[in-house]
mmCIF file of C-alpha atoms in Angstrom:
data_model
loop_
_atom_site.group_PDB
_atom_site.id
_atom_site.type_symbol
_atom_site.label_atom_id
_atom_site.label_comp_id
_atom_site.label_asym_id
_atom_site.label_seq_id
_atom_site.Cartn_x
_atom_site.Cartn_y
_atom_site.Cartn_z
ATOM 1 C CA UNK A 1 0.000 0.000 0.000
ATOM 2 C CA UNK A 2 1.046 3.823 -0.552
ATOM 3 C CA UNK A 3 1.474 6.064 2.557
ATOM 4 C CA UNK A 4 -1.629 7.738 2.009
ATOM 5 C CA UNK A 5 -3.680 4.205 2.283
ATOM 6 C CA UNK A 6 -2.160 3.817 5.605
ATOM 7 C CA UNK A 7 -3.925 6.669 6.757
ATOM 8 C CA UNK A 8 -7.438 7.613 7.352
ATOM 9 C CA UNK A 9 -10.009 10.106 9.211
ATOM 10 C CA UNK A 10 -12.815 8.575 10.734
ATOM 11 C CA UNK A 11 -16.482 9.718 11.227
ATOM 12 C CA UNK A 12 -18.296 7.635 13.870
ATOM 13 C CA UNK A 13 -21.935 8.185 14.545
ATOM 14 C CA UNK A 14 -23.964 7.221 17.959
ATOM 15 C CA UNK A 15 -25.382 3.619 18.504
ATOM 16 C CA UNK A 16 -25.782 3.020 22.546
ATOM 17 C CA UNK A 17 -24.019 -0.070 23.024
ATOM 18 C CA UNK A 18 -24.026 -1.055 19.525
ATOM 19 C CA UNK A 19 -20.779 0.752 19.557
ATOM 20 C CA UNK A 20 -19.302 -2.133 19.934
ATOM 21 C CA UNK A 21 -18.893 -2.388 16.245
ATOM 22 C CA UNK A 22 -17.077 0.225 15.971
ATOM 23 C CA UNK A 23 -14.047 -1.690 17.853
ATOM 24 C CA UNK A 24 -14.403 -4.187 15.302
ATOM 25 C CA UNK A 25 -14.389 -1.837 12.699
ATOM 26 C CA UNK A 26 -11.096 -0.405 14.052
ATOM 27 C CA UNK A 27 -9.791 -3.688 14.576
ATOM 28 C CA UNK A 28 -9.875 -4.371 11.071
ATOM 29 C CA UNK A 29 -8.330 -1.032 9.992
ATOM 30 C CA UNK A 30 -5.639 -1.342 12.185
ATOM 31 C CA UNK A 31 -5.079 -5.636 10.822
ATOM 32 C CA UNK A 32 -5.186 -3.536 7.315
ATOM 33 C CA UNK A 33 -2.361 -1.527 8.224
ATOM 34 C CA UNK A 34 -4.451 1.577 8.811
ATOM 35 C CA UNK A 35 -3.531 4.364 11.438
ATOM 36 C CA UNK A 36 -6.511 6.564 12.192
ATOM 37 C CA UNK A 37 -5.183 10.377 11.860
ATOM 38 C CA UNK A 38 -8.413 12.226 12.812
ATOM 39 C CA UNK A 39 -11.777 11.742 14.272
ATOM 40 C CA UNK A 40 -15.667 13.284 14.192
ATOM 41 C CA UNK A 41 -17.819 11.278 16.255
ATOM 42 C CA UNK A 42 -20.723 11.608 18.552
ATOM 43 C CA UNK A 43 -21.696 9.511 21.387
ATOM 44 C CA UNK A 44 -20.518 5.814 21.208
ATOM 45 C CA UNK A 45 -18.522 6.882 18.428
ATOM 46 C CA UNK A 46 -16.877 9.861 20.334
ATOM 47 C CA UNK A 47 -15.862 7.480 22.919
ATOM 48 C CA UNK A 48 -14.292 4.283 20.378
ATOM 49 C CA UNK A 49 -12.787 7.786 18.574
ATOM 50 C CA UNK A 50 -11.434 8.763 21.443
ATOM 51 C CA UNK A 51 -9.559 5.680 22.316
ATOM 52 C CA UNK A 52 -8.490 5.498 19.013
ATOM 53 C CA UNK A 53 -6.851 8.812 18.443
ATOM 54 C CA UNK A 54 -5.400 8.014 21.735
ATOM 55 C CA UNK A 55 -3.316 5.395 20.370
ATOM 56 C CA UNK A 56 -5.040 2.506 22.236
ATOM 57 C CA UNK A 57 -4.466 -0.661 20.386
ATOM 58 C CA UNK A 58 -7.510 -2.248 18.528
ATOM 59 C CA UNK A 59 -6.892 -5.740 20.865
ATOM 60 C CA UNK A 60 -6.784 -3.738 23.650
ATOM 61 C CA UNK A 61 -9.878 -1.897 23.180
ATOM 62 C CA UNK A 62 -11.359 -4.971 22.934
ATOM 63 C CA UNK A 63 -10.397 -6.268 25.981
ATOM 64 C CA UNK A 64 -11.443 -3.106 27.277
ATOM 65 C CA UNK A 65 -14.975 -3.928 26.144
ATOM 66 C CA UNK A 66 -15.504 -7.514 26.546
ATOM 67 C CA UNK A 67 -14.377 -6.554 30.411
ATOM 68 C CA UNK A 68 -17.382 -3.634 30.877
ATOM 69 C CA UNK A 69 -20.548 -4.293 32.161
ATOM 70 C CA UNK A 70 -22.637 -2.238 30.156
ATOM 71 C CA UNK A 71 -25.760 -2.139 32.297
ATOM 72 C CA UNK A 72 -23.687 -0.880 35.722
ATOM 73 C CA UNK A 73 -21.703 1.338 33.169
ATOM 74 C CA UNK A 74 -25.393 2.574 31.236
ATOM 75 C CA UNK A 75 -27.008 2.649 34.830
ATOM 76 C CA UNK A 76 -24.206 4.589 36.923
ATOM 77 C CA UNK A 77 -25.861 8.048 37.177
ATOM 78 C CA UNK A 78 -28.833 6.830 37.924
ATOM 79 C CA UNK A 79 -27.474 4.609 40.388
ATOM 80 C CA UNK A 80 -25.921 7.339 41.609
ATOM 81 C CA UNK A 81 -29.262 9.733 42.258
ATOM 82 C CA UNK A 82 -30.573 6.770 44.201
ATOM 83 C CA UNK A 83 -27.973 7.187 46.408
ATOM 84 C CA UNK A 84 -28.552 10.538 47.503
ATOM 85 C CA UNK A 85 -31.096 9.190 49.548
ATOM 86 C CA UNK A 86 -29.656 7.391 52.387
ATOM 87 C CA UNK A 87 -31.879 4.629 52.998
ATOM 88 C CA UNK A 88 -32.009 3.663 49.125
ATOM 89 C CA UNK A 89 -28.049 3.732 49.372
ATOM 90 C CA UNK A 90 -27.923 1.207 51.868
ATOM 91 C CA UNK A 91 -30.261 -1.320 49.944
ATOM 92 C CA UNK A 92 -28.887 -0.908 46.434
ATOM 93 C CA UNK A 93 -24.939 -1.270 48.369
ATOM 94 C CA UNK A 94 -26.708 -4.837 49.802
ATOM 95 C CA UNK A 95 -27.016 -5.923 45.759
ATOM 96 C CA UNK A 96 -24.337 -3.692 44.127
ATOM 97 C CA UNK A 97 -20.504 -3.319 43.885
ATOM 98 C CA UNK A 98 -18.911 0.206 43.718
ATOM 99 C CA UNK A 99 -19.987 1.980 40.982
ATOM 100 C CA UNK A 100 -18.927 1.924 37.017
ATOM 101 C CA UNK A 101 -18.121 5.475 36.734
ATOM 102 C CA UNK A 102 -18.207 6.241 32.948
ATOM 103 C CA UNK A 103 -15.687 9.369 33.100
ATOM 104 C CA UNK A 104 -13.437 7.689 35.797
ATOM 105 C CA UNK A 105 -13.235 4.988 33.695
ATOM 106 C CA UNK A 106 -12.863 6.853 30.352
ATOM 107 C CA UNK A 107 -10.058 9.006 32.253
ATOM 108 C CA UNK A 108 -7.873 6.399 33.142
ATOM 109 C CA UNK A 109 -8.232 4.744 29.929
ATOM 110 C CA UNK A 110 -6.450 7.766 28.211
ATOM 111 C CA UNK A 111 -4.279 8.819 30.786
ATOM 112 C CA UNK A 112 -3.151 5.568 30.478
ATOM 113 C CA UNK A 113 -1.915 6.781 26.619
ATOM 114 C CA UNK A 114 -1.012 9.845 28.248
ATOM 115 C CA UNK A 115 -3.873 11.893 26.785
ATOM 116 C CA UNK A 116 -5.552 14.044 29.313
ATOM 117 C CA UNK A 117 -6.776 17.541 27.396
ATOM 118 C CA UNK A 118 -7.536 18.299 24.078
ATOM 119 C CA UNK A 119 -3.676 19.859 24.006
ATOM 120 C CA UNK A 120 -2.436 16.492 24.208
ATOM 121 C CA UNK A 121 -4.319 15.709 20.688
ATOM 122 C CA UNK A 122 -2.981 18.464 18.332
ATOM 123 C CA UNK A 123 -2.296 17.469 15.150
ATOM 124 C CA UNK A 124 1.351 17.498 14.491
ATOM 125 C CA UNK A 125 1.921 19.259 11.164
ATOM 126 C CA UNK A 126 -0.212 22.405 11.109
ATOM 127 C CA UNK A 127 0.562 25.644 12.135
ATOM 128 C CA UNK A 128 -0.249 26.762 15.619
ATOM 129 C CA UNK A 129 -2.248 29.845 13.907
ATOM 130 C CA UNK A 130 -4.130 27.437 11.883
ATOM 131 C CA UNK A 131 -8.083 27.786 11.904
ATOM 132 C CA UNK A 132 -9.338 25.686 14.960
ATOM 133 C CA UNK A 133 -10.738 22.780 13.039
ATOM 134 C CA UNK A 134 -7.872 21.658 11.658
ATOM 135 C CA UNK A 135 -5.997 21.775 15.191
ATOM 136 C CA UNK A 136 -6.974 18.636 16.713
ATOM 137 C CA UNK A 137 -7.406 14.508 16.467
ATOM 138 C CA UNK A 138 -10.964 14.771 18.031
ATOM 139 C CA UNK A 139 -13.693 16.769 17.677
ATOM 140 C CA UNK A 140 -17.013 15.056 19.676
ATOM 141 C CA UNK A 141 -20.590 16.317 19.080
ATOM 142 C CA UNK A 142 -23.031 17.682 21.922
ATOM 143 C CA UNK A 143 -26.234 19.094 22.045
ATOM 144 C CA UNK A 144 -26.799 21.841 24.222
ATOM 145 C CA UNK A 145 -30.069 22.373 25.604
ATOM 146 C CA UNK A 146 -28.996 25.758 27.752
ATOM 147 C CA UNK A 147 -28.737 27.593 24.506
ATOM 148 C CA UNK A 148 -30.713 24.682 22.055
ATOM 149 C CA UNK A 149 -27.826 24.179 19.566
ATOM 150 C CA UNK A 150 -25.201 21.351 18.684
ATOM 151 C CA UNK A 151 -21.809 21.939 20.435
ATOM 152 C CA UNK A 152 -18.676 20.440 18.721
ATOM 153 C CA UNK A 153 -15.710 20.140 21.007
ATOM 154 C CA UNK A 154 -12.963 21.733 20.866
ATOM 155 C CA UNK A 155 -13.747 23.642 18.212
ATOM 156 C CA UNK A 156 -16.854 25.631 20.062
ATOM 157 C CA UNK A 157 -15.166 26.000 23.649
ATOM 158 C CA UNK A 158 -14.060 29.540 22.758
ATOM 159 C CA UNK A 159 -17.855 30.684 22.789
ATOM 160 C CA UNK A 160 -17.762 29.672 26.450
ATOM 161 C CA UNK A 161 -14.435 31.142 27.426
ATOM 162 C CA UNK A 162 -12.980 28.182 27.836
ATOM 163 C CA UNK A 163 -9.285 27.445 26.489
ATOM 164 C CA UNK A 164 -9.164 24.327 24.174
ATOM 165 C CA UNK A 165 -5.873 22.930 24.963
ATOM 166 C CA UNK A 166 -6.744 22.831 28.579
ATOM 167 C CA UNK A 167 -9.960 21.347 28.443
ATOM 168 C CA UNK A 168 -10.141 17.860 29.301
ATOM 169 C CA UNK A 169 -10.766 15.071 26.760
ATOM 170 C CA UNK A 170 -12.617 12.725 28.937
ATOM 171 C CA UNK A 171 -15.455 15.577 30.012
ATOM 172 C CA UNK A 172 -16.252 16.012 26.447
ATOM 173 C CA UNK A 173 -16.442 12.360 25.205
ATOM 174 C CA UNK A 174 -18.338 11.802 28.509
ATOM 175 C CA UNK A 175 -20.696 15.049 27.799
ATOM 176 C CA UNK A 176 -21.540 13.456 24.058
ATOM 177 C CA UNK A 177 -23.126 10.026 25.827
ATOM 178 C CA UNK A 178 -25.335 11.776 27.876
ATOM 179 C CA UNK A 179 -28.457 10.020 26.884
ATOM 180 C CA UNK A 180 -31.540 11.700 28.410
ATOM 181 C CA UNK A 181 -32.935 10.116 31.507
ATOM 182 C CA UNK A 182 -29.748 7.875 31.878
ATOM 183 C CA UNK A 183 -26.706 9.844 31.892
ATOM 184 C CA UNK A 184 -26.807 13.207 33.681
ATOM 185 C CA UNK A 185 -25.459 16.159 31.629
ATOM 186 C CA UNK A 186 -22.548 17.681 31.521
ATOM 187 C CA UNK A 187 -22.110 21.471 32.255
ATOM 188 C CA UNK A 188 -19.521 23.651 31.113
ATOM 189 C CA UNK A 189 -18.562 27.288 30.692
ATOM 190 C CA UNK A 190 -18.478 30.075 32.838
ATOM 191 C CA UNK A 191 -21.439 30.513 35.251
ATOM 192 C CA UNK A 192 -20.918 34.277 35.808
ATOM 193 C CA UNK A 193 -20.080 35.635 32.514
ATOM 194 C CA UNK A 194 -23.575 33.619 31.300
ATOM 195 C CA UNK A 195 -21.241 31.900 28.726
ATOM 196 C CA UNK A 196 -22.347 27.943 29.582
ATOM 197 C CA UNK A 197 -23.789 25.320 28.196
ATOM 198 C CA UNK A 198 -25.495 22.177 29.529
ATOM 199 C CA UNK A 199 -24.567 19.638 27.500
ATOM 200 C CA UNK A 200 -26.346 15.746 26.272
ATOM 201 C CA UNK A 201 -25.787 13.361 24.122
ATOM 202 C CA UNK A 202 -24.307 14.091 20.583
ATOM 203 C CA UNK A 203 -25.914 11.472 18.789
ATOM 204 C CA UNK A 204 -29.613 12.547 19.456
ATOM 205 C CA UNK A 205 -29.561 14.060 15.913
ATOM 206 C CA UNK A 206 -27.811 13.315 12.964
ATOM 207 C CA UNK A 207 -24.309 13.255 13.230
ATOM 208 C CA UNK A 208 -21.151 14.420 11.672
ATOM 209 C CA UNK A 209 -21.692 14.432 7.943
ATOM 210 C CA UNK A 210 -19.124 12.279 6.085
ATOM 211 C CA UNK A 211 -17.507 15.223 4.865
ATOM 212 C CA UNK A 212 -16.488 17.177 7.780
ATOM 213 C CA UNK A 213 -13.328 16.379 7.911
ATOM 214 C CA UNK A 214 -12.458 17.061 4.328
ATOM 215 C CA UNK A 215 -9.785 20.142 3.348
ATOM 216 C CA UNK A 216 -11.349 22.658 1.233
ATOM 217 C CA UNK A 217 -7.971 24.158 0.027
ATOM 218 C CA UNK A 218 -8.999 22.695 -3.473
ATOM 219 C CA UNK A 219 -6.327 20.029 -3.299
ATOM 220 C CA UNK A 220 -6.563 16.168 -3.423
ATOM 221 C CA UNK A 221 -7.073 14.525 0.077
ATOM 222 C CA UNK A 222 -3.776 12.784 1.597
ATOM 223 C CA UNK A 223 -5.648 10.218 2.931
ATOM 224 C CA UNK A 224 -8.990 8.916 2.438
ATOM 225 C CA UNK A 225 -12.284 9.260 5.320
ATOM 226 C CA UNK A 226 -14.340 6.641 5.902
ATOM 227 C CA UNK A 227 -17.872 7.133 7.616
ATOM 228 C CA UNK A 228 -19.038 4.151 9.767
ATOM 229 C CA UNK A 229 -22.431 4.391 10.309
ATOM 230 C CA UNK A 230 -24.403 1.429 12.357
ATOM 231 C CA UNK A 231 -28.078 1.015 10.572
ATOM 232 C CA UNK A 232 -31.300 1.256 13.013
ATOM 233 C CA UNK A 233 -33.874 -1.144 14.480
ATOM 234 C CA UNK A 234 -37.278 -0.903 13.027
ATOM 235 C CA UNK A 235 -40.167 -1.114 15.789
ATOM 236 C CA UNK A 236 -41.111 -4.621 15.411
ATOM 237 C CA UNK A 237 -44.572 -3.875 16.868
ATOM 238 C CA UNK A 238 -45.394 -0.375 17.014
ATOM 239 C CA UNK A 239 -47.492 0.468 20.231
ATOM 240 C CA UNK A 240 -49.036 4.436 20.968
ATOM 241 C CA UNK A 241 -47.551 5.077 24.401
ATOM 242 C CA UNK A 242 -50.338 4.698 27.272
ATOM 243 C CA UNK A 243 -48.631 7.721 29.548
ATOM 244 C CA UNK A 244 -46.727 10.817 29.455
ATOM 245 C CA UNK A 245 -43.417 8.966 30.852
ATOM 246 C CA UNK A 246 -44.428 6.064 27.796
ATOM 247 C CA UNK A 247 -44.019 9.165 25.119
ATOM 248 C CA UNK A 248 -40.965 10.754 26.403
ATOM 249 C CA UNK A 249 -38.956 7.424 26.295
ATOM 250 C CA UNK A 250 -40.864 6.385 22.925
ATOM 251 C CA UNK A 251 -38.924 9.898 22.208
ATOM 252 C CA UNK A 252 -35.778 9.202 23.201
ATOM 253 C CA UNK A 253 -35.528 5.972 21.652
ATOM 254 C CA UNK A 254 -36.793 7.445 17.953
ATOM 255 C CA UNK A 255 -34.179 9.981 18.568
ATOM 256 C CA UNK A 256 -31.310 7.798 19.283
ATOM 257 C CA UNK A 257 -32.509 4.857 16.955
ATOM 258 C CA UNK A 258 -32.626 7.548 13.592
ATOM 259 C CA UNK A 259 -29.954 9.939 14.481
ATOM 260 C CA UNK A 260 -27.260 7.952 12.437
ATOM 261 C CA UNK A 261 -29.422 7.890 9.203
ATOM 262 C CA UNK A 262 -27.317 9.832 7.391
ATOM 263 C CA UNK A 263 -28.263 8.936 3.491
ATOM 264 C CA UNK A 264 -24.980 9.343 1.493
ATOM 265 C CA UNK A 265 -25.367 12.384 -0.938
ATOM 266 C CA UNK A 266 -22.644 11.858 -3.456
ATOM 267 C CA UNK A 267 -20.599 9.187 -5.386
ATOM 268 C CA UNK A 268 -17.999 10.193 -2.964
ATOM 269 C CA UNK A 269 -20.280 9.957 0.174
ATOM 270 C CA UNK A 270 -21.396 6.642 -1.036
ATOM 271 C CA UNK A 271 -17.695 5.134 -1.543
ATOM 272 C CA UNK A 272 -16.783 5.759 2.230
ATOM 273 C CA UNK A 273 -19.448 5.269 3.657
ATOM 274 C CA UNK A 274 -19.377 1.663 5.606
ATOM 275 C CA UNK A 275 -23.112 0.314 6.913
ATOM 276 C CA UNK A 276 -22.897 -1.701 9.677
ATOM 277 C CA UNK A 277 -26.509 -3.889 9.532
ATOM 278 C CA UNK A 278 -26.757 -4.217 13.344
ATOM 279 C CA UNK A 279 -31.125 -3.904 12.926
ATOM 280 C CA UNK A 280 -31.710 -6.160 15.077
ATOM 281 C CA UNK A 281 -30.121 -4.642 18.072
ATOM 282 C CA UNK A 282 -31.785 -1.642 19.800
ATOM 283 C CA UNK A 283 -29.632 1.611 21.337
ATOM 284 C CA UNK A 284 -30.003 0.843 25.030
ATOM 285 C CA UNK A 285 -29.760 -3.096 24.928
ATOM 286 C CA UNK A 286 -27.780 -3.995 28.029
ATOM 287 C CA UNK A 287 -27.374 -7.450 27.065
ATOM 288 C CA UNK A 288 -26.934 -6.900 23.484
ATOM 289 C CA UNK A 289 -23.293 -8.004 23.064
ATOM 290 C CA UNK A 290 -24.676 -10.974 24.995
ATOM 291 C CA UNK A 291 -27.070 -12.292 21.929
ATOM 292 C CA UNK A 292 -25.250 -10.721 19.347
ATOM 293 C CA UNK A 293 -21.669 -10.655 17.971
ATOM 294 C CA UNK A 294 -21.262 -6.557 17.615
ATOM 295 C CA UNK A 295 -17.717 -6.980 17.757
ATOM 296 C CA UNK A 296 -17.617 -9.278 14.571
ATOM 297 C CA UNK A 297 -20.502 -7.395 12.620
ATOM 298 C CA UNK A 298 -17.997 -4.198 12.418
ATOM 299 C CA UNK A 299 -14.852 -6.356 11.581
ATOM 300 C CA UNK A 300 -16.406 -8.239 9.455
ATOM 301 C CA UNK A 301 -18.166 -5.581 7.400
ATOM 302 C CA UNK A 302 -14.882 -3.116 7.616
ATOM 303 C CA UNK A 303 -12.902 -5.726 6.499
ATOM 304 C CA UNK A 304 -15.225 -6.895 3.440
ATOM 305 C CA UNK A 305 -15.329 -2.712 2.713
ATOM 306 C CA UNK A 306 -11.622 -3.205 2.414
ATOM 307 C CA UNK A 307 -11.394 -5.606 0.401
ATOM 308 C CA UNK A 308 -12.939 -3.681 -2.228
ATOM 309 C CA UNK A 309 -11.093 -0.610 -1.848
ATOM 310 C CA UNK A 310 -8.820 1.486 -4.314
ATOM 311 C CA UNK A 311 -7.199 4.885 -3.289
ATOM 312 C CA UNK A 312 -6.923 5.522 -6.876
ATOM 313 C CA UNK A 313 -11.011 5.139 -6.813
ATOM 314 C CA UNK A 314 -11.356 7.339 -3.843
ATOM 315 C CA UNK A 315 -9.355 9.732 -5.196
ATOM 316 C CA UNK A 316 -11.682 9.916 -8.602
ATOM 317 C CA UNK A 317 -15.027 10.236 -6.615
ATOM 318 C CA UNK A 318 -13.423 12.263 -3.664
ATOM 319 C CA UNK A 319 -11.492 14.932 -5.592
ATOM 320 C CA UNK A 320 -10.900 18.262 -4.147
ATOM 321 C CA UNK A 321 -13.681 19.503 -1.739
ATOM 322 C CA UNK A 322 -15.110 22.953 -2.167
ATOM 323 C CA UNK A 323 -17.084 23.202 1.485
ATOM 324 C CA UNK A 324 -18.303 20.722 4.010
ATOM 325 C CA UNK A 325 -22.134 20.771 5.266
ATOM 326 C CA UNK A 326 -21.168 21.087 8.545
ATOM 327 C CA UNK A 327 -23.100 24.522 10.044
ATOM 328 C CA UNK A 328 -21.050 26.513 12.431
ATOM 329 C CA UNK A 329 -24.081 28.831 13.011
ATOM 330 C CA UNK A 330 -26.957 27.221 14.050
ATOM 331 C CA UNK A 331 -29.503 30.112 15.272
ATOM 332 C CA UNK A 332 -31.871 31.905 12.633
ATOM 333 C CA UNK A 333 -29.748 34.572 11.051
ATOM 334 C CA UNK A 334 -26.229 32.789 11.798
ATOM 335 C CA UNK A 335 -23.816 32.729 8.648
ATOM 336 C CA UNK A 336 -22.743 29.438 7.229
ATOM 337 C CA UNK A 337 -19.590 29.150 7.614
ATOM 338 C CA UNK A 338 -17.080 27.013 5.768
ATOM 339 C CA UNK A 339 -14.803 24.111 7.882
ATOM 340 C CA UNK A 340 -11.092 23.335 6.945
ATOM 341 C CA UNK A 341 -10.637 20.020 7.150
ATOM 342 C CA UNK A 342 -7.905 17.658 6.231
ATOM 343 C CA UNK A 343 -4.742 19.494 7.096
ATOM 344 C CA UNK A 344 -2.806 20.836 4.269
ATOM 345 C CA UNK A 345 0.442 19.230 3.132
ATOM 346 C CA UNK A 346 3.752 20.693 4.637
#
């Protein structure tokens, strides 16, 4: 393979704890002889990102995986409110270990590569003057319900007077899995100044487009992007909820269950794009990797999409990019503006 096939960018969309394919997506990149350069993801997908910008090994991630149990990890905030009252602490600590803290646990997993802020994940060759999207590895996608727009971290911590290079890495992968009514959010900002956000889970609208991470300098990509995005379950027997509390998790679960749906819009978008059937499955499965191979659905498909790939191909579909779809402005009246994305050659 050329250099540039040894490299790609990665956009990872949400999934719940059908994430788990994307590990075996990245498993088979990394058996291909890929290294993963850059990364746009949103919940599950900012978190497998995460790790993989990091530079944790594919076999280690799953290890990493296989060891979790998702239902203490999917459950730990709520566990957690529980526990603020005293007498329902003592009878959940009769049944229960110590918590599965999901940013404790994502801390130590990159502090373990030495990653700890968002300074730790600059890309290497581009200027330090260079526009902020082309700064970093990661960029993870929030909705913020304080101000009702999508956040994307680090590029958007500036609006809330918040350094990017200082800002840790874990908070923001942790903010972009805040599922509603599981996972509490995540606040950041400065209280005083009015510049905060409250912050939920990334993946509770479409994601990233495919194209986000292009360059838009008019020049051929160095590398190629590939989009991973896992496809929905269909409501096997639609029921009309019988209660308010029935209609808000109906809610949640269309919302999390659509939000990858992403239809390509392009030759190029179609080339890259990598479907993951995983209908079967729903978001917030606990015992999902227990009845279903996730892990081999992503390696299996990422390694068939592989098979069949040509950089030369890419190259002819993907040719220079003019803009990406990505909005930066997303109240009435805000200007769209254009994203650099790949970083230019030096």
């Amino acid at each position: 393979m050329t250099r540039q096939e040894r490299h790609c960018d990665l956009v990872l969309g949400g999934g719940g704890v059908r994430g788990v394919a994307h590990i075996g997506a990245l498993t088979a990149l990394e058996e291909a002889g890929y290294e993963v350069v850059r990364v746009a993801g949103a919940s599950a997908g900012a978190l497998s990102g995460a790790f993989a910008v990091a530079g944790v090994p594919a076999t280690d991630l799953k290890t990493l995986f296989d060891e979790l149990d998702f239902t203490r990890f999917a459950l730990a905030d709520v566990v957690g409110r529980l526990r603020d009252n005293r007498a329902m602490d003592r009878l959940l600590a009769r049944f229960t270990d110590e918590d599965t803290d999901p940013l404790r646990w994502i801390t130590e997993v990159l502090e373990g590569q030495g990653i700890e802020t968002f300074g730790d994940l600059k890309v290497t060759d581009v200027d330090a003057d260079a526009p902020i999207e082309q700064r970093y590895r990661l960029v993870v996608r929030c909705l913020d319900v304080l101000n009702r727009r999508v956040v994307r971290l680090p590029w958007d911590y500036e609006r809330f007077d918040l350094d990017p290079d200082t800002q840790p890495v874990a908070e923001a992968v942790r903010a972009s899995m805040s599922i509603p009514f599981v996972y509490d959010p995540v606040r950041i900002g400065n209280r005083d100044t009015g510049a905060q956000a409250l912050l939920i889970d990334g993946g509770l609208t479409s994601g990233f487009p495919v194209d986000v991470l292009d360059r838009i300098d008019g020049r051929a990509p160095r590398w190629p992007t590939f989009g991973i995005r896992l496809l929905p379950r269909p409501p096997a027997d639609p029921q009309l909820p019988d209660s308010a509390v029935a209609l808000a998790r109906m809610v949640v679960d269309a919302l999390l269950d659509t939000s990858d749906q992403l239809t390509p819009t392009s030759p190029c978008d179609e080339r890259r794009t990598v479907r993951v059937d995983l209908s079967e499955v729903g978001t917030l499965d606990l015992d999902a990797d227990e009845q279903y191979d996730l892990f081999s659905d992503g390696y299996d498909t990422m390694r068939d999409f592989l098979a069949g790939f040509s950089f030369e191909d890419y190259l002819s579909r993907c040719g220079p990019a003019s803009s990406s779809t990505e909005r930066v402005g997303e109240g009435a009246g805000e200007a769209v503006t254009e994203l650099p994305g790949q970083p230019a050659d030096t």
